[in-house]
Coordinates of C-alpha atoms and ligand atoms in Angstrom, one line a residue:
M1 CA -23.1 -36.5 -7.1
R2 CA -23.1 -38.1 -3.8
Y3 CA -20.0 -39.3 -1.8
C4 CA -19.6 -41.2 1.3
I5 CA -16.1 -40.9 2.9
K6 CA -16.0 -44.0 5.0
G7 CA -13.9 -45.1 8.0
G8 CA -11.6 -42.1 8.3
K9 CA -10.7 -40.2 11.5
I10 CA -13.1 -37.3 11.2
I11 CA -11.9 -34.0 12.9
D12 CA -14.4 -31.1 13.1
P13 CA -13.5 -28.5 15.7
A14 CA -16.7 -26.7 15.0
S15 CA -19.0 -29.4 16.2
G16 CA -16.5 -31.2 18.3
F17 CA -16.8 -34.4 16.3
Y18 CA -13.5 -36.4 16.7
G19 CA -13.3 -40.1 15.9
I20 CA -13.6 -42.8 13.3
G21 CA -16.8 -42.2 11.2
D22 CA -18.6 -41.6 7.9
L23 CA -19.1 -38.4 6.1
L24 CA -21.9 -38.0 3.5
I25 CA -21.6 -35.3 0.8
A26 CA -24.7 -34.5 -1.3
E27 CA -25.7 -31.6 -3.4
G28 CA -22.7 -29.8 -2.6
R29 CA -23.2 -29.9 1.2
I30 CA -22.3 -32.1 4.3
A31 CA -25.4 -34.2 4.4
A32 CA -24.5 -36.5 7.4
V33 CA -21.7 -37.1 9.8
G34 CA -21.5 -39.8 12.4
A35 CA -19.7 -42.7 14.0
S36 CA -19.1 -45.7 11.8
G37 CA -22.3 -47.6 10.8
T38 CA -24.6 -44.7 12.0
V39 CA -24.9 -42.9 8.7
T40 CA -27.5 -44.1 6.2
I41 CA -26.0 -44.3 2.7
P42 CA -28.4 -43.7 -0.2
S43 CA -28.0 -46.0 -3.3
D44 CA -25.9 -44.5 -6.1
T45 CA -23.4 -42.9 -3.6
E46 CA -19.7 -43.2 -4.5
I47 CA -18.0 -44.7 -1.5
I48 CA -14.5 -43.6 -0.7
D49 CA -12.4 -45.7 1.7
A50 CA -10.7 -43.4 4.1
Q51 CA -9.3 -46.0 6.5
G52 CA -6.1 -44.8 8.1
M53 CA -6.8 -41.2 6.8
I54 CA -7.8 -38.0 8.4
V55 CA -11.0 -36.3 7.2
C56 CA -11.3 -32.6 8.0
P57 CA -12.6 -29.3 6.7
G58 CA -10.6 -27.9 3.8
F59 CA -7.6 -25.7 4.8
I60 CA -8.0 -21.9 4.4
D61 CA -4.9 -19.8 3.7
L62 CA -5.3 -16.4 5.0
H63 CA -2.1 -15.1 3.4
T64 CA -1.5 -15.9 -0.3
H65 CA 0.2 -13.9 -3.0
L66 CA -1.5 -14.9 -6.3
R67 CA 0.4 -12.1 -8.4
E68 CA -2.6 -11.6 -10.7
P69 CA -2.9 -9.0 -12.2
G70 CA 0.4 -7.9 -13.2
R71 CA 3.0 -10.7 -12.5
E72 CA 1.5 -13.7 -14.3
D73 CA 5.0 -14.8 -15.0
K74 CA 5.3 -15.7 -11.3
E75 CA 1.7 -17.1 -10.7
T76 CA -1.8 -16.8 -11.8
I77 CA -5.1 -17.3 -10.1
A78 CA -5.3 -20.5 -12.0
S79 CA -1.8 -21.8 -11.1
G80 CA -1.9 -20.5 -7.6
T81 CA -5.2 -22.1 -6.8
K82 CA -4.1 -25.3 -8.4
A83 CA -1.2 -25.4 -6.0
A84 CA -3.6 -24.5 -3.2
L85 CA -5.8 -27.5 -4.1
K86 CA -2.9 -29.9 -4.1
G87 CA -2.0 -28.7 -0.7
G88 CA -5.4 -29.3 0.6
F89 CA -6.6 -25.8 0.7
T90 CA -10.2 -25.1 -0.4
A91 CA -9.9 -21.3 -0.1
V92 CA -7.1 -18.8 -0.3
T93 CA -6.8 -15.0 -0.1
A94 CA -5.4 -12.8 -2.9
M95 CA -3.0 -10.3 -1.3
A96 CA -3.1 -6.7 -2.5
N97 CA 0.5 -6.2 -3.7
T98 CA -0.3 -6.8 -7.3
T99 CA 0.3 -4.6 -10.4
P100 CA -1.7 -2.6 -10.4
V101 CA -2.3 -2.6 -6.6
S102 CA -5.5 -4.0 -5.4
D103 CA -6.6 -0.7 -3.9
N104 CA -9.8 -0.1 -5.9
A105 CA -13.0 -1.7 -6.9
V106 CA -11.9 -2.4 -10.5
V107 CA -8.9 -4.7 -9.5
I108 CA -11.1 -6.4 -6.7
K109 CA -13.7 -7.2 -9.4
Y110 CA -11.2 -8.3 -11.9
I111 CA -9.7 -10.8 -9.5
L112 CA -13.2 -12.2 -8.5
N113 CA -14.1 -12.4 -12.2
Q114 CA -10.8 -14.4 -13.0
A115 CA -11.4 -16.5 -10.0
Q116 CA -15.0 -17.4 -11.1
Q117 CA -13.6 -18.5 -14.5
E118 CA -10.3 -20.2 -13.7
A119 CA -9.9 -20.8 -10.0
A120 CA -9.6 -24.3 -8.5
V121 CA -10.5 -23.1 -5.0
K122 CA -12.3 -20.2 -3.5
V123 CA -10.5 -16.9 -3.8
Y124 CA -11.0 -14.0 -1.3
P125 CA -9.4 -10.9 -2.5
V126 CA -7.7 -8.4 0.0
G127 CA -7.8 -4.7 -0.6
A128 CA -5.0 -2.4 0.1
I129 CA -5.1 -0.3 3.2
S130 CA -3.3 2.7 1.6
K131 CA -3.5 4.0 -2.0
G132 CA -0.7 2.3 -4.1
L133 CA 0.7 0.7 -0.8
K134 CA 2.4 4.0 -0.3
G135 CA 1.3 4.4 3.3
E136 CA 0.3 8.0 2.7
E137 CA -3.4 8.1 2.0
L138 CA -6.2 5.5 2.7
A139 CA -7.7 3.7 -0.1
E140 CA -11.3 4.0 -0.6
M141 CA -11.9 1.1 1.9
G142 CA -15.7 1.3 1.7
E143 CA -15.9 1.1 -2.1
V144 CA -13.3 -1.8 -2.0
A145 CA -15.2 -3.7 0.7
A146 CA -18.5 -3.2 -1.4
A147 CA -16.6 -4.7 -4.4
G148 CA -15.9 -7.9 -2.5
A149 CA -12.7 -7.4 -0.5
I150 CA -12.9 -9.5 2.7
A151 CA -10.0 -7.9 4.4
F152 CA -7.4 -5.1 4.2
S153 CA -3.6 -5.3 4.0
D154 CA -0.6 -3.4 2.8
D155 CA 1.5 -6.6 3.1
G156 CA 4.9 -6.5 1.7
K157 CA 5.1 -3.1 3.3
T158 CA 4.5 -1.9 6.9
L159 CA 2.1 1.0 7.4
M160 CA 4.5 3.3 9.0
N161 CA 2.2 6.3 9.7
P162 CA 0.6 5.5 13.1
A163 CA -2.2 8.1 12.6
L164 CA -3.1 6.3 9.3
L165 CA -3.1 3.0 11.0
R166 CA -5.4 4.3 13.8
T167 CA -8.0 5.5 11.1
A168 CA -7.6 2.3 9.2
I169 CA -8.4 0.2 12.3
E170 CA -11.4 2.5 13.0
Y171 CA -12.8 2.1 9.5
A172 CA -12.1 -1.7 9.4
T173 CA -14.1 -1.9 12.6
L174 CA -16.9 0.0 10.9
F175 CA -16.8 -2.4 7.9
D176 CA -16.2 -5.5 10.2
K177 CA -13.3 -6.5 8.0
P178 CA -9.9 -7.8 9.3
L179 CA -6.8 -5.7 9.0
L180 CA -3.7 -8.0 8.1
L181 CA -0.5 -6.1 9.3
H182 CA 2.9 -6.6 8.0
Q183 CA 5.3 -6.4 10.9
E184 CA 8.7 -4.8 10.1
D185 CA 10.3 -1.5 10.6
P186 CA 12.0 -0.7 7.3
D187 CA 14.5 1.8 9.0
L188 CA 15.6 -0.9 11.6
A189 CA 15.6 -3.4 8.8
G190 CA 17.9 -1.1 6.8
N191 CA 19.9 -3.0 4.1
G192 CA 19.5 -6.3 6.1
V193 CA 19.1 -9.4 4.1
M194 CA 18.9 -12.0 6.9
H195 CA 18.3 -12.2 10.7
E196 CA 20.8 -10.4 12.7
G197 CA 22.7 -12.7 15.0
Y198 CA 25.5 -15.2 15.1
W199 CA 25.0 -16.4 11.5
S200 CA 24.8 -12.9 9.9
T201 CA 28.1 -12.1 11.8
V202 CA 29.8 -15.3 10.5
L203 CA 28.6 -14.8 7.0
G204 CA 29.3 -11.1 7.0
L205 CA 25.8 -10.3 5.7
P206 CA 23.9 -7.3 6.8
G207 CA 21.3 -8.3 9.4
I208 CA 17.7 -7.5 10.3
P209 CA 17.4 -7.3 14.1
D210 CA 14.4 -8.9 15.9
I211 CA 13.5 -5.5 17.2
A212 CA 12.6 -4.4 13.5
E213 CA 9.5 -6.7 14.1
S214 CA 8.8 -6.5 17.8
T215 CA 8.8 -2.6 17.8
I216 CA 6.0 -2.6 15.2
V217 CA 4.2 -5.4 17.0
A218 CA 4.4 -3.2 20.3
R219 CA 3.1 -0.2 18.4
D220 CA 0.2 -2.0 16.7
L221 CA -0.9 -3.6 19.8
E222 CA -0.9 -0.2 21.6
I223 CA -3.0 1.4 18.8
A224 CA -5.3 -1.5 18.8
A225 CA -5.8 -1.4 22.5
Y226 CA -6.5 2.4 22.4
T227 CA -9.1 2.1 19.6
K228 CA -10.5 -1.0 20.9
G229 CA -10.5 -2.3 17.3
K230 CA -9.3 -5.6 16.0
I231 CA -6.0 -6.4 14.2
H232 CA -4.3 -9.5 12.8
L233 CA -0.5 -9.7 12.9
C234 CA 1.1 -11.3 9.8
H235 CA 4.1 -13.9 10.0
I236 CA 5.2 -13.5 13.6
S237 CA 8.7 -14.7 13.7
T238 CA 10.4 -13.8 17.1
K239 CA 10.4 -14.7 20.6
R240 CA 10.0 -11.1 21.7
S241 CA 7.0 -10.5 19.4
V242 CA 5.4 -13.6 21.0
E243 CA 5.9 -12.1 24.5
L244 CA 4.3 -8.9 23.6
L245 CA 1.5 -10.7 21.9
R246 CA 0.8 -13.0 24.9
A247 CA 0.8 -10.0 27.3
A248 CA -1.6 -8.1 25.0
K249 CA -4.0 -11.0 24.7
A250 CA -4.0 -11.4 28.6
K251 CA -5.1 -7.8 28.7
G252 CA -8.0 -8.4 26.3
V253 CA -6.6 -6.7 23.3
K254 CA -8.3 -7.9 20.1
V255 CA -5.6 -9.3 18.3
T256 CA -5.0 -12.5 16.3
A257 CA -1.7 -13.6 14.8
E258 CA -0.3 -16.0 12.2
V259 CA 3.0 -18.0 11.7
T260 CA 4.2 -19.5 8.5
P261 CA 5.3 -22.9 8.0
H262 CA 8.8 -21.8 7.1
H263 CA 9.2 -19.8 10.3
L264 CA 8.2 -22.9 12.2
A265 CA 10.5 -25.2 10.4
L266 CA 13.7 -23.3 9.3
T267 CA 16.4 -21.3 11.0
D268 CA 18.8 -18.6 9.8
E269 CA 21.6 -21.2 9.9
L270 CA 20.5 -22.3 6.5
V271 CA 21.7 -19.1 4.9
Q272 CA 25.2 -20.3 5.1
S273 CA 24.5 -21.9 1.7
F274 CA 23.9 -18.4 0.3
D275 CA 21.0 -20.0 -1.6
S276 CA 18.6 -17.2 -2.1
V277 CA 15.6 -19.6 -1.8
Y278 CA 16.1 -18.8 2.1
R279 CA 15.6 -15.1 1.5
V280 CA 12.3 -14.1 3.0
S281 CA 10.5 -11.3 4.9
P282 CA 10.5 -11.5 7.8
P283 CA 13.8 -13.4 7.7
L284 CA 14.4 -17.0 8.9
R285 CA 15.2 -16.6 12.6
S286 CA 17.4 -18.2 15.3
A287 CA 16.6 -21.7 16.8
E288 CA 15.4 -20.0 19.9
D289 CA 12.9 -17.9 17.9
V290 CA 11.6 -20.9 16.2
E291 CA 11.1 -22.7 19.5
A292 CA 9.2 -19.7 20.9
V293 CA 6.8 -19.5 17.8
R294 CA 6.2 -23.3 18.1
L295 CA 5.3 -23.0 21.7
A296 CA 3.1 -20.0 21.0
L297 CA 1.2 -21.9 18.4
K298 CA 0.8 -24.7 20.9
D299 CA -0.5 -22.5 23.7
G300 CA -2.7 -20.5 21.5
T301 CA -0.8 -17.3 21.7
I302 CA -0.4 -17.6 17.9
D303 CA -3.8 -18.4 16.3
I304 CA -3.2 -19.8 12.9
I305 CA -0.7 -21.1 10.3
A306 CA -0.7 -19.1 7.1
T307 CA 1.6 -19.7 4.2
D308 CA 2.7 -16.3 2.9
H309 CA 2.9 -18.2 -0.4
A310 CA 5.2 -15.7 -2.3
P311 CA 6.1 -16.9 -5.8
H312 CA 9.1 -15.5 -7.6
T313 CA 10.7 -16.6 -10.9
L314 CA 13.9 -18.6 -11.0
E315 CA 15.5 -15.7 -13.0
E316 CA 14.7 -13.3 -10.1
K317 CA 15.9 -15.8 -7.4
H318 CA 19.0 -16.8 -9.2
R319 CA 20.7 -13.6 -8.3
E320 CA 23.1 -13.3 -5.4
F321 CA 21.6 -13.5 -1.9
S322 CA 21.5 -9.7 -1.3
L323 CA 19.8 -8.9 -4.7
A324 CA 17.2 -11.7 -4.7
P325 CA 13.5 -10.8 -3.9
N326 CA 12.0 -11.9 -0.6
G327 CA 9.6 -14.9 -0.5
M328 CA 9.0 -18.5 -0.9
I329 CA 6.1 -20.7 -2.1
G330 CA 4.3 -22.7 0.6
L331 CA 0.9 -24.0 -0.4
E332 CA 1.9 -27.4 -1.5
T333 CA 4.2 -28.2 1.4
A334 CA 2.2 -26.7 4.4
L335 CA 0.5 -29.8 5.5
G336 CA 3.7 -32.0 5.2
V337 CA 5.8 -29.3 7.1
V338 CA 3.2 -28.9 9.9
W339 CA 2.5 -32.7 10.3
T340 CA 6.2 -33.6 10.3
E341 CA 7.7 -30.7 12.3
L342 CA 4.8 -29.8 14.8
V343 CA 2.3 -32.8 15.2
K344 CA 4.9 -35.7 15.0
K345 CA 7.2 -33.8 17.3
G346 CA 4.4 -33.3 20.0
Y347 CA 4.0 -29.5 19.6
L348 CA 0.5 -29.8 18.2
T349 CA -2.4 -32.2 18.3
D350 CA -4.1 -33.2 15.0
I351 CA -7.1 -31.2 16.2
Q352 CA -4.9 -28.1 16.8
L353 CA -3.6 -28.4 13.3
V354 CA -7.2 -28.4 12.0
E355 CA -8.0 -25.4 14.1
A356 CA -4.9 -23.5 12.9
M357 CA -5.3 -24.3 9.2
S358 CA -9.0 -24.3 8.8
F359 CA -11.4 -23.5 11.6
K360 CA -9.7 -20.4 13.0
P361 CA -8.7 -18.7 9.6
A362 CA -12.4 -19.1 8.6
R363 CA -13.4 -17.2 11.8
I364 CA -10.8 -14.5 11.4
L365 CA -11.7 -13.8 7.8
N366 CA -15.4 -14.1 8.6
V367 CA -16.0 -16.5 5.7
P368 CA -17.8 -19.9 5.4
G369 CA -15.8 -23.1 5.9
G370 CA -13.7 -24.5 8.5
T371 CA -16.6 -26.9 9.5
L372 CA -18.0 -30.3 8.7
Q373 CA -21.4 -29.6 10.3
V374 CA -24.5 -30.8 8.5
G375 CA -25.7 -28.2 6.0
A376 CA -22.3 -26.6 5.5
G377 CA -20.8 -26.3 2.0
A378 CA -18.7 -29.4 1.5
D379 CA -15.2 -28.1 1.5
V380 CA -13.4 -31.3 2.7
V381 CA -9.8 -32.6 2.7
V382 CA -8.7 -36.2 3.2
F383 CA -5.1 -36.8 4.0
D384 CA -2.9 -39.7 4.9
P385 CA -0.8 -38.7 7.9
E386 CA 1.6 -41.6 7.5
L387 CA 2.4 -41.4 4.0
E388 CA 6.1 -40.5 3.5
W389 CA 7.0 -38.3 0.5
E390 CA 9.8 -36.2 -0.9
L391 CA 9.3 -32.8 -2.6
K392 CA 10.7 -32.8 -6.1
A393 CA 10.9 -29.6 -8.1
S394 CA 9.2 -31.5 -11.0
D395 CA 6.1 -32.1 -8.8
I396 CA 5.4 -28.4 -8.0
V397 CA 2.5 -27.1 -9.8
S398 CA 2.8 -23.5 -8.8
K399 CA 4.4 -21.5 -11.7
S400 CA 7.3 -20.6 -9.4
K401 CA 9.6 -23.2 -7.9
N402 CA 11.1 -21.0 -5.1
S403 CA 10.5 -23.7 -2.3
P404 CA 13.1 -24.1 0.5
F405 CA 11.7 -27.7 0.9
I406 CA 12.9 -29.3 -2.4
G407 CA 14.6 -32.6 -1.5
R408 CA 13.1 -32.7 2.0
K409 CA 11.2 -35.6 3.2
F410 CA 7.8 -35.3 4.9
S411 CA 5.0 -37.4 6.3
G412 CA 1.4 -36.3 5.7
K413 CA 0.1 -36.0 2.2
V414 CA -3.2 -34.8 0.8
Q415 CA -5.2 -37.6 -1.0
H416 CA -8.6 -36.1 -1.9
V417 CA -10.3 -32.6 -1.9
W418 CA -13.8 -31.5 -2.4
V419 CA -14.7 -27.9 -3.0
D420 CA -18.5 -27.1 -2.6
G421 CA -19.1 -30.8 -2.9
K422 CA -17.2 -31.3 -6.2
L423 CA -14.4 -33.8 -6.1
K424 CA -11.6 -31.7 -7.5
Y425 CA -8.5 -33.8 -6.4
F426 CA -8.7 -37.6 -6.1
N427 CA -6.0 -40.1 -5.3
E428 CA -3.4 -37.2 -5.6
N429 CA -4.6 -36.3 -9.1
F430 CA -6.6 -33.4 -10.4
T431 CA -10.0 -34.5 -11.6
E432 CA -10.2 -31.8 -14.3
Ligands
LIG1 O1 8.9 -12.8 1.7 C1 7.8 -11.9 1.5 N1 7.4 -11.9 0.2 N2 7.3 -11.2 2.4 C2 6.4 -10.3 2.2 O2 6.1 -9.7 3.1 C3 6.0 -10.0 0.8 C4 6.2 -11.3 0.1 C5 6.0 -11.0 -1.5 O3 5.1 -10.4 -2.0 O4 7.0 -11.5 -2.3
LIG2 ZN1 4.4 -9.6 4.9
LIG3 ZN1 3.0 -11.8 2.3

């Protein structure tokens, strides 16, 4: 099947193409891209009018919890990737904190096999750094990489043994796979359930100080600098972390970092509702921290936006704030949140959005995608930047409904998505 996406604003950071034009998809690949009228359209091509829309490479989420195997009541590879498709993502990772933990070749192969049969988008499994996420002993990283893991992470837990982290960085460098590091000292976090500050004092809830994050950031940057290896910092949420990151980058430390849509859009003030939907790790921070991570994304100190999509059942979330699990879903709202809160408010340009959600995650993970160059696999998203919409619980396709954005209005909505040249989502509907 051939498609020509006509008259949209094409944004491709990889080639530098930026402007109104036509994009031709044939045999699963990008066949031609050019200014309006310059692309020859063969007969029997389906024409898709994209006037007023943005056409860009499919989003790539570097940080997704798909929960399979083990917690299929929260999410499955099928349901999580469907949510991803609806959000304009053509590839996601599968984080390693599954049951059993993804610390061996059998689990990695299971995920790849399930993905091949059921996934709506590409799935890249992440292997655990330590056996059982216990932080005591390294997993067999070589075997796990050979089985198909594209990165390593103990996410959900911080690797507290610095010697183990040093070795992990050295091995990851050897295998040329990124290390995705969760950033929170569990001792400093203690029994905290929200950000430590004005609101935790007012509400009388135990707090997690910002130093729980920044002390781990400082340690990880030091070890990365010493080993000359590469690290990626997950979900940076504080002003102090940003300052440390900025200084390390200036010195040439090989580090990349992500921020989540929720840490870009929400503050700790929301916890006054005591609604456990706002419970997340790291916690929602102060308005000052939110402003700092926004500016860090704008100036490139923070490289990418990643969702940390963390589905939990309503039964688990319908406990009091201090007993509910950490995490919120994010795949279906990422574009709306980022367009509304960052692009419309002047923090990011549309090109920077495509870089942060597609081009750069592909580079960090060292996977295909993030480009519309001729010959590349056709992972393409078309979205309407002006379309206004409101998130309703009944519209969520993820198995879990723990979104902090239900009832919020956004502009920016995904219209069509191609994965490897297959039109999988059209006019806001799944095609299969
Ligand atoms: O809020 C979070 N939820 N943060 C994490 O680091 C883990 C995640 C999960 O797996 O639920
Ligand atoms: Zn994490
Ligand atoms: Zn996570």
